[in-house]
Coordinates of C-alpha atoms in Angstrom, one line a residue:
Chain Q
M1 CA 0.0 0.0 0.0
S2 CA 2.6 2.5 1.0
T3 CA 4.5 1.9 -2.3
S4 CA 1.5 3.3 -4.2
V5 CA 1.4 6.3 -1.7
S6 CA 5.0 7.1 -2.6
D7 CA 4.4 7.2 -6.3
A8 CA 1.6 9.7 -5.8
P9 CA 3.5 12.7 -7.2
A10 CA 2.5 11.3 -10.6
A11 CA -1.0 12.6 -9.9
P12 CA -0.6 15.4 -7.4
P13 CA -4.0 16.4 -6.0
E14 CA -4.7 20.1 -5.4
P15 CA -5.6 20.7 -1.8
S16 CA -7.4 23.9 -2.6
A17 CA -9.8 22.2 -5.0
P18 CA -9.6 18.5 -3.9
A19 CA -13.1 17.6 -5.1
A20 CA -11.7 17.9 -8.7
S21 CA -8.9 15.4 -8.2
R22 CA -10.1 11.9 -9.2
P23 CA -8.0 8.9 -9.3
P24 CA -8.0 7.3 -12.7
A25 CA -10.9 5.0 -13.3
G26 CA -10.4 1.3 -13.8
R27 CA -8.9 -1.6 -11.9
G28 CA -5.4 -2.5 -10.8
P29 CA -3.1 0.2 -9.6
G30 CA -5.8 2.8 -9.6
R31 CA -7.9 0.8 -7.2
A32 CA -5.0 0.0 -4.9
R33 CA -4.1 3.7 -4.8
E34 CA -7.6 4.6 -3.9
W35 CA -7.5 2.2 -1.0
A36 CA -4.2 3.7 0.0
T37 CA -5.7 7.1 0.2
R38 CA -8.7 5.8 2.1
A39 CA -6.6 3.8 4.7
P40 CA -5.7 6.8 7.0
L41 CA -9.4 7.6 7.2
L42 CA -10.6 4.1 8.3
P43 CA -9.5 4.0 12.0
A44 CA -11.4 7.2 12.8
L45 CA -14.4 6.2 10.7
I46 CA -14.7 2.7 12.1
F47 CA -14.2 3.9 15.7
L48 CA -16.9 6.6 15.3
I49 CA -19.4 4.3 13.7
A50 CA -18.9 1.7 16.5
V51 CA -19.1 4.2 19.4
T52 CA -21.8 6.5 18.1
Q53 CA -24.0 4.8 15.5
L54 CA -24.3 1.4 17.0
P55 CA -25.7 2.6 20.3
F56 CA -28.3 4.7 18.4
V57 CA -29.4 1.6 16.4
A58 CA -29.8 -0.2 19.8
T59 CA -31.8 2.8 21.1
L60 CA -34.0 2.5 18.1
F61 CA -34.5 -1.2 18.7
I62 CA -35.1 -0.8 22.5
S63 CA -37.7 1.9 21.8
L64 CA -40.0 -0.7 20.3
F65 CA -40.1 -2.7 23.5
D66 CA -42.1 -2.4 26.7
W67 CA -39.2 -2.8 29.0
N68 CA -38.8 -1.8 32.6
S69 CA -35.6 -3.0 34.1
L70 CA -37.2 -3.4 37.6
N71 CA -39.6 -5.9 36.0
P72 CA -37.3 -7.6 33.4
D73 CA -39.6 -10.7 32.9
A74 CA -42.4 -8.5 31.5
R75 CA -40.3 -7.3 28.6
S76 CA -42.3 -7.5 25.4
F77 CA -42.5 -6.1 21.9
S78 CA -44.9 -3.1 21.9
G79 CA -44.4 -1.6 18.4
L80 CA -44.8 2.2 18.4
A81 CA -46.7 2.3 21.7
N82 CA -43.8 4.1 23.4
Y83 CA -43.9 6.8 20.8
G84 CA -47.6 7.2 21.4
E85 CA -46.8 7.6 25.1
V86 CA -44.1 10.2 24.5
F87 CA -46.7 12.5 22.8
T88 CA -49.6 11.7 25.1
D89 CA -48.0 11.5 28.5
A90 CA -48.4 14.9 30.0
D91 CA -44.9 15.1 31.5
L92 CA -43.1 13.9 28.4
R93 CA -45.2 16.1 26.2
D94 CA -44.5 19.1 28.4
S95 CA -40.8 18.4 28.3
V96 CA -40.9 18.4 24.5
F97 CA -42.4 21.9 24.7
T98 CA -40.0 23.0 27.4
T99 CA -37.1 21.9 25.2
M100 CA -38.4 23.9 22.3
L101 CA -39.1 27.0 24.4
L102 CA -35.8 26.8 26.2
T103 CA -33.8 26.4 23.0
A104 CA -35.6 29.0 21.0
S105 CA -35.5 31.7 23.7
V106 CA -31.9 31.1 24.7
V107 CA -30.7 31.1 21.2
I108 CA -32.6 34.2 20.1
V109 CA -31.7 36.3 23.1
S110 CA -28.0 35.2 23.1
V111 CA -27.7 35.9 19.3
V112 CA -29.1 39.4 19.7
L113 CA -27.0 40.2 22.7
G114 CA -24.0 38.6 21.0
L115 CA -24.5 40.8 18.0
L116 CA -24.6 43.9 20.1
L117 CA -21.4 42.9 22.0
A118 CA -19.7 42.0 18.8
L119 CA -20.5 45.4 17.3
L120 CA -19.2 47.1 20.4
L121 CA -16.0 45.0 20.5
N122 CA -15.3 45.6 16.9
Q123 CA -14.5 49.2 17.8
R124 CA -11.0 50.3 18.5
F125 CA -10.5 51.2 22.1
K126 CA -7.9 50.8 24.9
G127 CA -7.8 47.4 26.5
R128 CA -10.0 45.7 23.9
G129 CA -8.3 42.4 24.4
L130 CA -8.9 42.6 28.1
V131 CA -12.6 43.4 27.6
R132 CA -12.9 40.5 25.2
T133 CA -11.4 38.2 27.8
L134 CA -13.9 39.5 30.4
L135 CA -16.7 38.8 28.0
I136 CA -15.8 35.3 27.1
T137 CA -15.2 34.2 30.7
P138 CA -18.8 33.1 31.3
F139 CA -18.4 30.7 28.3
L140 CA -15.2 29.2 29.7
L141 CA -16.6 28.4 33.2
V142 CA -17.3 24.7 33.5
P143 CA -21.1 24.5 32.8
V144 CA -21.7 22.9 36.2
S145 CA -19.7 25.7 37.9
A146 CA -21.7 28.3 36.0
A147 CA -25.0 26.6 36.9
L148 CA -24.0 26.4 40.6
L149 CA -22.9 30.0 40.5
W150 CA -26.3 31.1 39.3
K151 CA -28.2 28.8 41.6
H152 CA -26.4 29.6 44.9
V153 CA -24.5 32.8 44.5
L154 CA -26.9 34.8 42.4
Y155 CA -30.4 33.4 42.9
N156 CA -30.3 32.5 46.6
P157 CA -33.2 34.4 48.1
E158 CA -31.4 35.1 51.4
Y159 CA -27.9 36.1 50.5
G160 CA -27.8 35.8 46.7
L161 CA -26.1 38.7 44.8
L162 CA -29.3 39.6 43.0
N163 CA -31.4 40.2 46.1
G164 CA -28.4 41.5 48.1
G165 CA -27.6 44.0 45.4
W166 CA -31.2 45.1 45.2
A167 CA -31.4 45.5 48.9
W168 CA -28.2 47.6 48.9
F169 CA -29.6 49.7 46.1
T170 CA -33.0 50.4 47.7
G171 CA -31.2 50.9 51.0
L172 CA -29.6 54.0 49.3
F173 CA -33.0 55.5 49.0
G174 CA -34.1 54.5 52.6
V175 CA -36.2 51.5 51.7
E176 CA -35.2 48.9 54.3
T177 CA -37.4 46.0 53.3
P178 CA -37.5 45.7 49.5
T179 CA -39.2 42.9 47.7
Q180 CA -36.9 39.8 47.7
P181 CA -38.1 37.3 45.2
D182 CA -37.2 33.7 45.3
W183 CA -36.0 33.6 41.8
I184 CA -35.9 29.9 41.2
S185 CA -39.3 29.1 42.6
D186 CA -41.0 32.2 41.3
M187 CA -39.7 32.0 37.7
P188 CA -37.9 28.7 37.3
L189 CA -37.7 28.5 33.5
L190 CA -36.6 32.1 33.2
A191 CA -33.9 31.4 35.9
V192 CA -32.5 28.5 33.8
E193 CA -32.8 30.6 30.6
A194 CA -30.9 33.6 32.1
A195 CA -28.1 31.4 33.2
L196 CA -27.9 29.8 29.7
V197 CA -28.1 33.1 27.9
W198 CA -25.2 34.4 30.1
Q199 CA -23.1 31.3 29.1
W200 CA -24.0 31.3 25.4
T201 CA -23.9 35.0 24.5
P202 CA -20.0 35.0 24.4
F203 CA -20.1 32.1 21.9
M204 CA -22.4 34.1 19.6
M205 CA -20.3 37.2 20.1
L206 CA -17.1 35.3 19.1
I207 CA -18.7 33.9 15.9
L208 CA -20.2 37.3 14.9
L209 CA -16.9 39.1 15.7
A210 CA -15.2 36.8 13.3
G211 CA -17.8 37.7 10.8
L212 CA -17.4 41.5 11.4
Q213 CA -13.7 41.3 11.0
S214 CA -14.0 39.5 7.7
R215 CA -16.0 42.3 6.2
P216 CA -14.4 43.6 3.0
L217 CA -13.0 46.9 4.1
D218 CA -12.7 48.5 0.7
M219 CA -16.4 48.0 0.1
M220 CA -17.2 49.6 3.5
E221 CA -14.9 52.5 2.7
A222 CA -16.5 53.0 -0.8
A223 CA -20.0 53.1 0.8
R224 CA -18.8 55.6 3.3
L225 CA -17.3 57.8 0.7
D226 CA -20.6 57.6 -1.2
G227 CA -22.2 59.2 1.8
A228 CA -23.9 56.1 3.5
N229 CA -24.6 56.7 7.1
A230 CA -23.8 54.3 9.9
W231 CA -27.2 52.8 10.0
Q232 CA -27.4 52.3 6.2
M233 CA -24.0 50.7 6.2
F234 CA -25.1 48.3 9.0
A235 CA -28.4 47.4 7.4
F236 CA -27.2 47.1 3.8
L237 CA -23.6 45.9 4.1
T238 CA -22.9 44.5 7.5
L239 CA -26.1 42.6 8.2
P240 CA -26.1 40.8 4.8
H241 CA -22.5 39.9 5.2
L242 CA -23.2 38.6 8.7
R243 CA -26.1 36.5 7.6
R244 CA -24.1 33.3 7.3
Y245 CA -22.5 33.8 10.6
L246 CA -25.8 34.5 12.2
E247 CA -27.3 31.4 10.8
L248 CA -24.3 29.4 11.9
G249 CA -24.5 30.8 15.4
V250 CA -28.3 30.0 15.6
L251 CA -27.9 26.5 14.3
L252 CA -24.9 25.5 16.4
G253 CA -26.4 27.1 19.4
S254 CA -29.6 25.2 18.9
I255 CA -27.8 21.9 18.5
Y256 CA -25.9 22.5 21.8
I257 CA -28.8 23.9 23.8
V258 CA -31.3 21.3 22.7
Q259 CA -29.0 18.8 24.4
N260 CA -28.5 20.9 27.5
F261 CA -28.4 18.8 30.7
D262 CA -26.1 20.6 33.1
A263 CA -28.1 23.7 33.7
V264 CA -31.5 22.0 34.1
F265 CA -30.0 19.3 36.3
T266 CA -28.1 21.7 38.5
I267 CA -30.4 24.7 38.9
T268 CA -33.9 23.1 39.2
A269 CA -33.3 19.4 38.9
G270 CA -36.0 19.4 36.3
G271 CA -38.6 20.6 38.8
L272 CA -41.2 23.3 38.3
G273 CA -41.8 22.7 34.7
T274 CA -38.2 23.1 33.6
A275 CA -37.5 19.4 32.6
N276 CA -36.3 19.4 29.1
L277 CA -36.0 16.2 27.0
P278 CA -32.4 15.3 27.9
Y279 CA -33.2 15.6 31.6
T280 CA -36.5 13.7 31.2
I281 CA -34.8 10.9 29.4
Y282 CA -32.1 10.8 32.0
Q283 CA -34.8 10.5 34.6
T284 CA -36.9 8.0 32.8
F285 CA -34.1 5.6 32.3
Y286 CA -31.9 6.2 35.3
Q287 CA -34.5 6.6 38.0
A288 CA -37.7 5.2 36.6
H289 CA -35.9 2.4 34.7
E290 CA -38.4 2.7 31.8
Y291 CA -35.9 1.7 29.2
G292 CA -38.3 1.4 26.3
L293 CA -40.0 4.8 27.0
A294 CA -36.6 6.5 27.5
S295 CA -35.4 5.2 24.2
A296 CA -38.5 6.4 22.3
A297 CA -38.0 9.9 23.8
G298 CA -34.4 9.7 22.8
V299 CA -35.4 8.9 19.2
V300 CA -37.7 11.9 19.3
V301 CA -34.8 14.2 20.3
V302 CA -32.8 12.8 17.4
I303 CA -35.6 13.5 14.9
G304 CA -35.9 17.0 16.3
T305 CA -32.2 17.5 16.0
I306 CA -32.1 16.1 12.5
V307 CA -34.6 18.8 11.5
I308 CA -32.4 21.5 12.8
A309 CA -29.3 19.7 11.5
T310 CA -30.6 19.6 8.0
F311 CA -30.6 23.3 7.9
A312 CA -27.3 23.5 9.7
L313 CA -25.7 21.2 7.2
R314 CA -27.0 23.4 4.3
V315 CA -25.5 26.5 5.9
V316 CA -22.2 24.9 6.8
S317 CA -22.0 23.4 3.3
S318 CA -22.4 26.8 1.7
L319 CA -19.6 28.2 3.9
F320 CA -17.6 25.1 3.1
S321 CA -18.0 25.4 -0.7
E322 CA -17.0 29.0 -0.3
E323 CA -13.8 27.9 1.4
A324 CA -13.2 25.1 -1.2
S325 CA -13.6 27.5 -4.1
R326 CA -11.4 30.1 -2.5
A327 CA -7.9 30.7 -4.1
Chain V
M1 CA -19.4 52.2 13.7
S2 CA -17.5 51.2 10.7
T3 CA -16.1 54.7 10.4
L4 CA -14.1 53.8 13.4
S5 CA -12.8 50.6 12.1
A6 CA -11.4 52.4 9.1
P7 CA -8.4 54.0 10.9
K8 CA -6.9 50.5 11.2
T9 CA -4.9 51.3 8.1
A10 CA -2.4 53.8 9.4
G11 CA -2.0 56.8 7.1
A12 CA -5.4 56.4 5.4
P13 CA -6.4 59.7 3.9
G14 CA -7.8 62.0 6.5
K15 CA -7.0 59.8 9.4
G16 CA -4.0 60.7 11.6
S17 CA -2.0 61.8 8.7
T18 CA -3.5 65.2 8.3
T19 CA -1.4 67.6 6.2
D20 CA -0.9 71.2 7.2
G21 CA -3.2 72.5 4.5
N22 CA -6.4 70.9 5.7
R23 CA -5.7 70.5 9.4
D24 CA -8.7 72.5 10.5
S25 CA -11.4 70.7 8.7
Y26 CA -9.9 67.3 9.5
G27 CA -8.9 68.3 13.0
D28 CA -12.5 68.7 14.0
A29 CA -13.6 65.4 12.6
A30 CA -10.7 63.7 14.2
R31 CA -11.5 65.2 17.6
R32 CA -15.1 64.2 17.2
E33 CA -14.1 60.7 16.3
R34 CA -11.7 60.5 19.2
R35 CA -14.4 61.5 21.6
R36 CA -16.8 59.0 20.2
S37 CA -14.3 56.3 20.3
T38 CA -13.5 57.1 24.0
A39 CA -17.2 57.0 24.8
L40 CA -17.6 53.7 23.1
G41 CA -14.5 52.3 24.7
L42 CA -15.9 53.3 28.1
L43 CA -19.2 51.7 27.3
A44 CA -17.5 48.5 26.2
W45 CA -15.5 48.4 29.5
V46 CA -18.7 48.9 31.6
V47 CA -20.5 46.2 29.6
G48 CA -17.6 43.8 29.9
V49 CA -17.3 44.3 33.7
V50 CA -21.0 44.0 34.2
F51 CA -21.3 40.9 32.1
C52 CA -18.3 39.2 33.8
F53 CA -19.4 40.4 37.2
P54 CA -21.1 37.1 38.4
A55 CA -17.8 35.3 37.7
L56 CA -15.7 37.9 39.4
W57 CA -18.1 37.8 42.3
M58 CA -17.7 34.1 42.5
F59 CA -13.9 34.5 42.7
L60 CA -14.2 37.3 45.3
T61 CA -16.6 35.2 47.4
S62 CA -14.2 32.3 47.3
L63 CA -11.7 34.5 49.1
H64 CA -14.1 35.4 51.9
S65 CA -15.0 33.6 55.1
E66 CA -18.3 31.8 55.1
S67 CA -19.9 34.4 57.4
D68 CA -18.8 37.3 55.2
A69 CA -20.0 35.4 52.1
A70 CA -23.5 34.9 53.4
T71 CA -24.3 38.5 54.3
N72 CA -27.1 40.4 52.6
P73 CA -26.3 43.0 51.3
P74 CA -23.1 41.5 50.1
S75 CA -19.9 42.7 51.6
L76 CA -17.1 44.0 49.4
T77 CA -14.7 45.0 52.0
A78 CA -14.5 41.8 54.1
P79 CA -11.0 40.5 54.7
L80 CA -9.6 38.1 52.1
T81 CA -8.5 34.6 52.9
F82 CA -7.4 31.4 51.2
D83 CA -9.0 29.2 53.8
N84 CA -11.7 28.0 51.4
Y85 CA -9.1 26.7 49.0
S86 CA -7.1 24.9 51.7
G87 CA -10.4 23.7 53.2
F88 CA -11.5 22.3 49.8
F89 CA -8.3 20.4 49.2
G90 CA -8.0 19.5 52.9
A91 CA -11.6 18.1 52.5
D92 CA -13.1 19.5 55.7
G93 CA -15.5 16.8 56.6
G94 CA -16.2 15.7 53.0
A95 CA -14.7 13.5 50.3
S96 CA -11.3 14.5 48.9
P97 CA -11.4 16.4 45.6
W98 CA -8.2 14.8 44.4
P99 CA -9.6 11.5 43.0
P100 CA -12.2 13.3 40.9
L101 CA -9.7 15.9 39.7
I102 CA -7.3 13.1 38.8
N103 CA -10.1 11.2 37.0
S104 CA -10.9 14.3 35.0
V105 CA -7.3 14.9 34.0
T106 CA -7.0 11.2 33.0
A107 CA -10.2 11.2 31.0
S108 CA -9.5 14.6 29.3
L109 CA -5.8 14.0 28.5
F110 CA -6.1 10.4 27.2
S111 CA -9.2 11.1 25.2
T112 CA -7.5 14.1 23.7
L113 CA -4.4 12.0 22.8
F114 CA -6.6 9.3 21.2
V115 CA -8.5 11.9 19.3
L116 CA -5.3 13.3 17.8
V117 CA -4.0 9.9 16.9
L118 CA -7.2 9.1 15.0
A119 CA -7.9 12.5 13.6
L120 CA -4.5 13.4 12.2
P121 CA -4.5 10.6 9.6
A122 CA -8.2 11.1 8.8
A123 CA -7.6 14.8 8.3
Y124 CA -4.7 14.0 6.0
A125 CA -6.9 11.7 4.0
L126 CA -9.5 14.5 3.7
S127 CA -7.2 17.5 2.9
I128 CA -3.8 16.6 1.6
K129 CA -4.5 13.5 -0.4
P130 CA -8.3 13.8 -0.4
V131 CA -10.3 10.7 -1.0
R132 CA -13.1 10.9 -3.4
K133 CA -16.3 12.5 -2.2
W134 CA -14.3 13.9 0.7
T135 CA -17.0 16.5 1.5
D136 CA -19.5 13.7 2.1
V137 CA -17.2 12.1 4.5
M138 CA -16.7 15.4 6.3
F139 CA -20.5 15.7 6.6
F140 CA -20.8 12.2 8.0
F141 CA -18.3 13.2 10.7
L142 CA -20.3 16.3 11.5
S143 CA -23.6 14.4 11.5
T144 CA -22.4 12.2 14.3
K145 CA -22.0 15.3 16.4
M146 CA -25.6 16.2 15.8
L147 CA -26.8 12.9 17.2
P148 CA -27.7 13.9 20.8
V149 CA -25.6 12.0 23.3
V150 CA -28.7 11.3 25.3
A151 CA -30.1 9.1 22.5
G152 CA -27.2 6.6 22.8
L153 CA -26.9 6.7 26.6
L154 CA -29.0 3.7 27.5
P155 CA -27.3 1.2 25.2
V156 CA -23.9 2.4 26.3
Y157 CA -25.0 2.0 30.0
L158 CA -26.4 -1.5 29.4
F159 CA -23.2 -2.5 27.5
A160 CA -21.0 -1.1 30.2
K161 CA -23.0 -2.9 32.9
N162 CA -22.8 -6.2 31.1
V163 CA -19.1 -6.1 30.5
G164 CA -18.4 -4.7 33.9
M165 CA -17.1 -1.3 32.8
L166 CA -19.4 0.9 34.9
D167 CA -17.5 3.2 37.1
N168 CA -14.4 2.8 35.0
I169 CA -12.6 5.9 33.8
W170 CA -11.5 4.2 30.6
L171 CA -15.1 3.9 29.4
L172 CA -15.3 7.7 29.6
V173 CA -12.0 8.0 27.7
I174 CA -13.5 6.0 24.9
L175 CA -16.8 8.0 24.9
Y176 CA -15.0 11.4 25.1
T177 CA -12.8 10.3 22.2
S178 CA -15.9 9.6 20.0
M179 CA -17.5 12.8 21.2
N180 CA -14.6 15.0 20.2
L181 CA -13.4 13.1 17.1
P182 CA -15.7 14.8 14.6
I183 CA -14.8 18.3 15.8
A184 CA -11.1 17.4 15.7
V185 CA -11.4 16.1 12.1
W186 CA -13.1 19.2 11.0
M187 CA -10.6 21.5 12.6
M188 CA -7.6 19.6 11.5
Q189 CA -8.9 19.3 8.0
S190 CA -8.9 23.1 7.7
F191 CA -5.5 23.4 9.3
L192 CA -3.9 20.7 7.2
A193 CA -5.3 22.2 4.0
D194 CA -2.9 25.0 4.7
V195 CA 0.2 22.8 4.7
P196 CA 2.1 23.2 1.4
V197 CA 1.8 20.0 -0.7
S198 CA 5.3 20.5 -2.1
I199 CA 7.1 19.7 1.2
I200 CA 5.0 16.6 1.6
E201 CA 5.8 15.4 -1.9
A202 CA 9.5 16.2 -1.3
A203 CA 9.4 13.9 1.7
Q204 CA 7.7 11.2 -0.2
V205 CA 10.2 11.4 -3.0
D206 CA 12.8 10.8 -0.4
G207 CA 10.9 7.6 0.5
A208 CA 9.1 8.6 3.6
R209 CA 6.0 6.6 4.4
L210 CA 2.7 7.9 5.8
P211 CA 3.5 7.8 9.5
T212 CA 6.8 9.5 9.0
V213 CA 5.2 12.1 6.7
L214 CA 2.6 12.8 9.4
M215 CA 5.0 13.0 12.3
R216 CA 8.0 14.7 10.7
V217 CA 6.5 16.9 8.0
V218 CA 2.8 17.6 8.6
A219 CA 2.6 17.8 12.4
P220 CA 5.4 20.4 12.8
V221 CA 3.9 22.7 10.2
A222 CA 0.4 22.4 11.5
A223 CA 1.5 22.4 15.1
P224 CA -0.5 25.5 16.2
G225 CA -3.7 24.2 14.7
I226 CA -3.1 20.8 16.3
A227 CA -2.5 22.4 19.7
A228 CA -5.8 24.4 19.3
T229 CA -7.7 21.2 18.4
A230 CA -6.2 19.5 21.5
L231 CA -7.2 22.4 23.8
I232 CA -10.8 22.3 22.6
C233 CA -11.1 18.5 23.0
F234 CA -9.6 18.9 26.4
I235 CA -12.2 21.5 27.4
F236 CA -15.1 19.5 26.1
S237 CA -14.0 16.4 28.0
W238 CA -13.4 18.3 31.1
N239 CA -16.8 19.9 31.0
E240 CA -18.8 16.8 30.2
L241 CA -21.5 15.9 32.8
L242 CA -24.2 13.6 31.5
F243 CA -22.0 10.6 30.6
A244 CA -19.9 11.0 33.7
R245 CA -23.0 11.3 35.9
V246 CA -24.7 8.1 34.5
L247 CA -21.7 5.9 33.9
T248 CA -19.4 6.6 36.9
G249 CA -20.0 6.1 40.6
V250 CA -17.4 6.5 43.3
T251 CA -14.1 5.5 41.9
A252 CA -14.3 7.0 38.4
Q253 CA -16.2 10.1 39.4
T254 CA -15.1 13.2 37.5
A255 CA -14.7 16.8 38.7
P256 CA -18.1 18.1 37.4
V257 CA -19.9 15.2 39.0
F258 CA -18.0 15.8 42.2
L259 CA -19.1 19.4 42.1
T260 CA -22.8 18.6 41.8
G261 CA -22.5 16.2 44.7
F262 CA -20.3 18.7 46.7
V263 CA -23.3 20.9 47.6
T264 CA -25.4 18.1 48.9
S265 CA -22.7 16.4 50.9
Q266 CA -21.4 19.6 52.4
G267 CA -24.6 21.4 52.9
L268 CA -24.4 24.9 51.5
F269 CA -21.1 26.5 52.3
L270 CA -21.2 29.3 49.8
A271 CA -17.6 30.5 50.0
Q272 CA -16.3 26.9 49.8
L273 CA -18.6 26.1 46.9
C274 CA -17.2 29.2 45.1
A275 CA -13.6 28.0 45.7
A276 CA -14.5 24.5 44.4
S277 CA -16.1 26.0 41.3
V278 CA -13.0 28.2 40.7
V279 CA -10.7 25.2 41.1
V280 CA -12.6 23.0 38.7
S281 CA -13.0 25.8 36.1
L282 CA -9.4 26.9 36.3
P283 CA -7.9 24.5 33.7
V284 CA -10.6 25.4 31.2
L285 CA -10.2 29.1 31.8
A286 CA -6.5 28.9 31.3
A287 CA -6.9 26.8 28.1
G288 CA -9.6 29.0 26.8
F289 CA -7.8 32.3 27.4
A290 CA -4.7 30.8 25.7
A291 CA -6.7 29.9 22.6
Q292 CA -9.3 32.6 22.3
D293 CA -9.0 32.9 18.5
K294 CA -9.0 29.3 17.8
L295 CA -11.8 28.6 20.1
V296 CA -14.5 30.0 17.9
Q297 CA -13.1 28.3 14.9
G298 CA -13.1 25.0 16.7
L299 CA -16.5 25.4 18.2
S300 CA -18.0 26.3 14.8
L301 CA -16.4 23.2 13.5
G302 CA -13.9 24.9 11.3
A303 CA -16.5 26.7 9.3
V304 CA -15.5 30.2 10.5
K305 CA -11.9 31.2 9.7

């Protein structure tokens, strides 16, 4: 195999336009060479299929069974009954809606905030690097740490920073007993969302900042000389240029946040109507031992993600073909 | 806004390089612009500090005594102490944090190492000597990332239970490797595409075989990219909670799992919790600050350059 690798200079593939390079058709040396180029790919491919695809196939299979591990003798084939239960069981159906609500609100708010921060950070000012470092810190905290920080340090009704800060502020005006909400029980979903928005805004900011910095400067300059004002330049040049980056941020954010487990698990433990699908699945199988039902819910998450991912792949592939055609 | 990004090019007409003849007209504009830029800079600083404040507050609280940490309104001027950190590592009345930290280091380092070993040849096959339909293969890698982990959790759990690998850190190593492999392949593909083909061909003419080419020629040239890839894989493995929570128990517990259990086993000691959170986040913060630029590229799977 390696001998055919070493005679590769006979047909040097262009890395900038690799899709065009095709090994000669036919049998014999061409086929051997093709296998030689494939060989380095195989370990990663085989490993990935074994560790990620096979379990999913098993999940698909288990989802067709009525299987509670506490009652293993009663395991029986139940067809699509588990799927029916996912959509009719009130708790499971609620967690489907919670997942959608949580994902959509966190993604939208963090993209908007991320865009504002990116525009601000795209300016030149003293200590810009330091401000950027401050801004991305929330994203770099271990998710569990961030969730614990929100739950105990910020939201705590007795000595949390939110109520404490508020009491200090009203104290300045002579109000000794201000309202002190119990954030997590009063507005549980909002509490989880706020923590997630805080964590994900920096991610959106970084992607959009990369987009802003790749704007063609000459075009901006030309528009400015033609008398375009700041708003016009933003609406007609910057925003269209950022479209791809916005889409990418939305879609990657969705894929990560649909799967969120850490914040829900830590802040509310899924209580008070904040259980999203990953948390519910975790509970259904780990605590209720309903293997069939948990698997069906898992398959539903996958279908939901595939819908998002189909769009994501289209976006990424357009970015990708841009890169491939470059130079 | 963009009027301000223009002065990047030093000596652009009308910016900084005003000639004597038109100093007045340009001087006004420049002054206005300077004022605006100062104001925006100030705004950015305020926003940055406010946004980061919860994290800064956590750090400050970790340096306070428990009684100072639990005051309302919060105390800014309380004396600082490292007692919470020594208390955390000394494990006042609780489990020692060392085994979970060591487990996290093991899982993160080894999975990162395995990812690099698998991803480097794969990226080579996808960029330098691309296989046919290489974009399809790239998308396959990406699509595995879009399969929510929770959908494969149960079979993995059952498998681990049957072969006796529950509460075994090497199971996490394998899973984290598969979790990070697609990202690593995507990142490395874009980094390796920048390696000049001529030097690879020169090595092959000299009779070097694939492993030699990868280790001696490709890896050194793409080293910064490979380092960034490794950092991101490390961060993801270090942060992971769901697998670790379900598949480990006592001996293979990782730092995030330890952190979630820390509150319940210790009761709520706010200052010590903050110290624990800082300790567990520190490796990721360090890695993240070191690789800010590469971070976004890696997280967006190489799509944003």
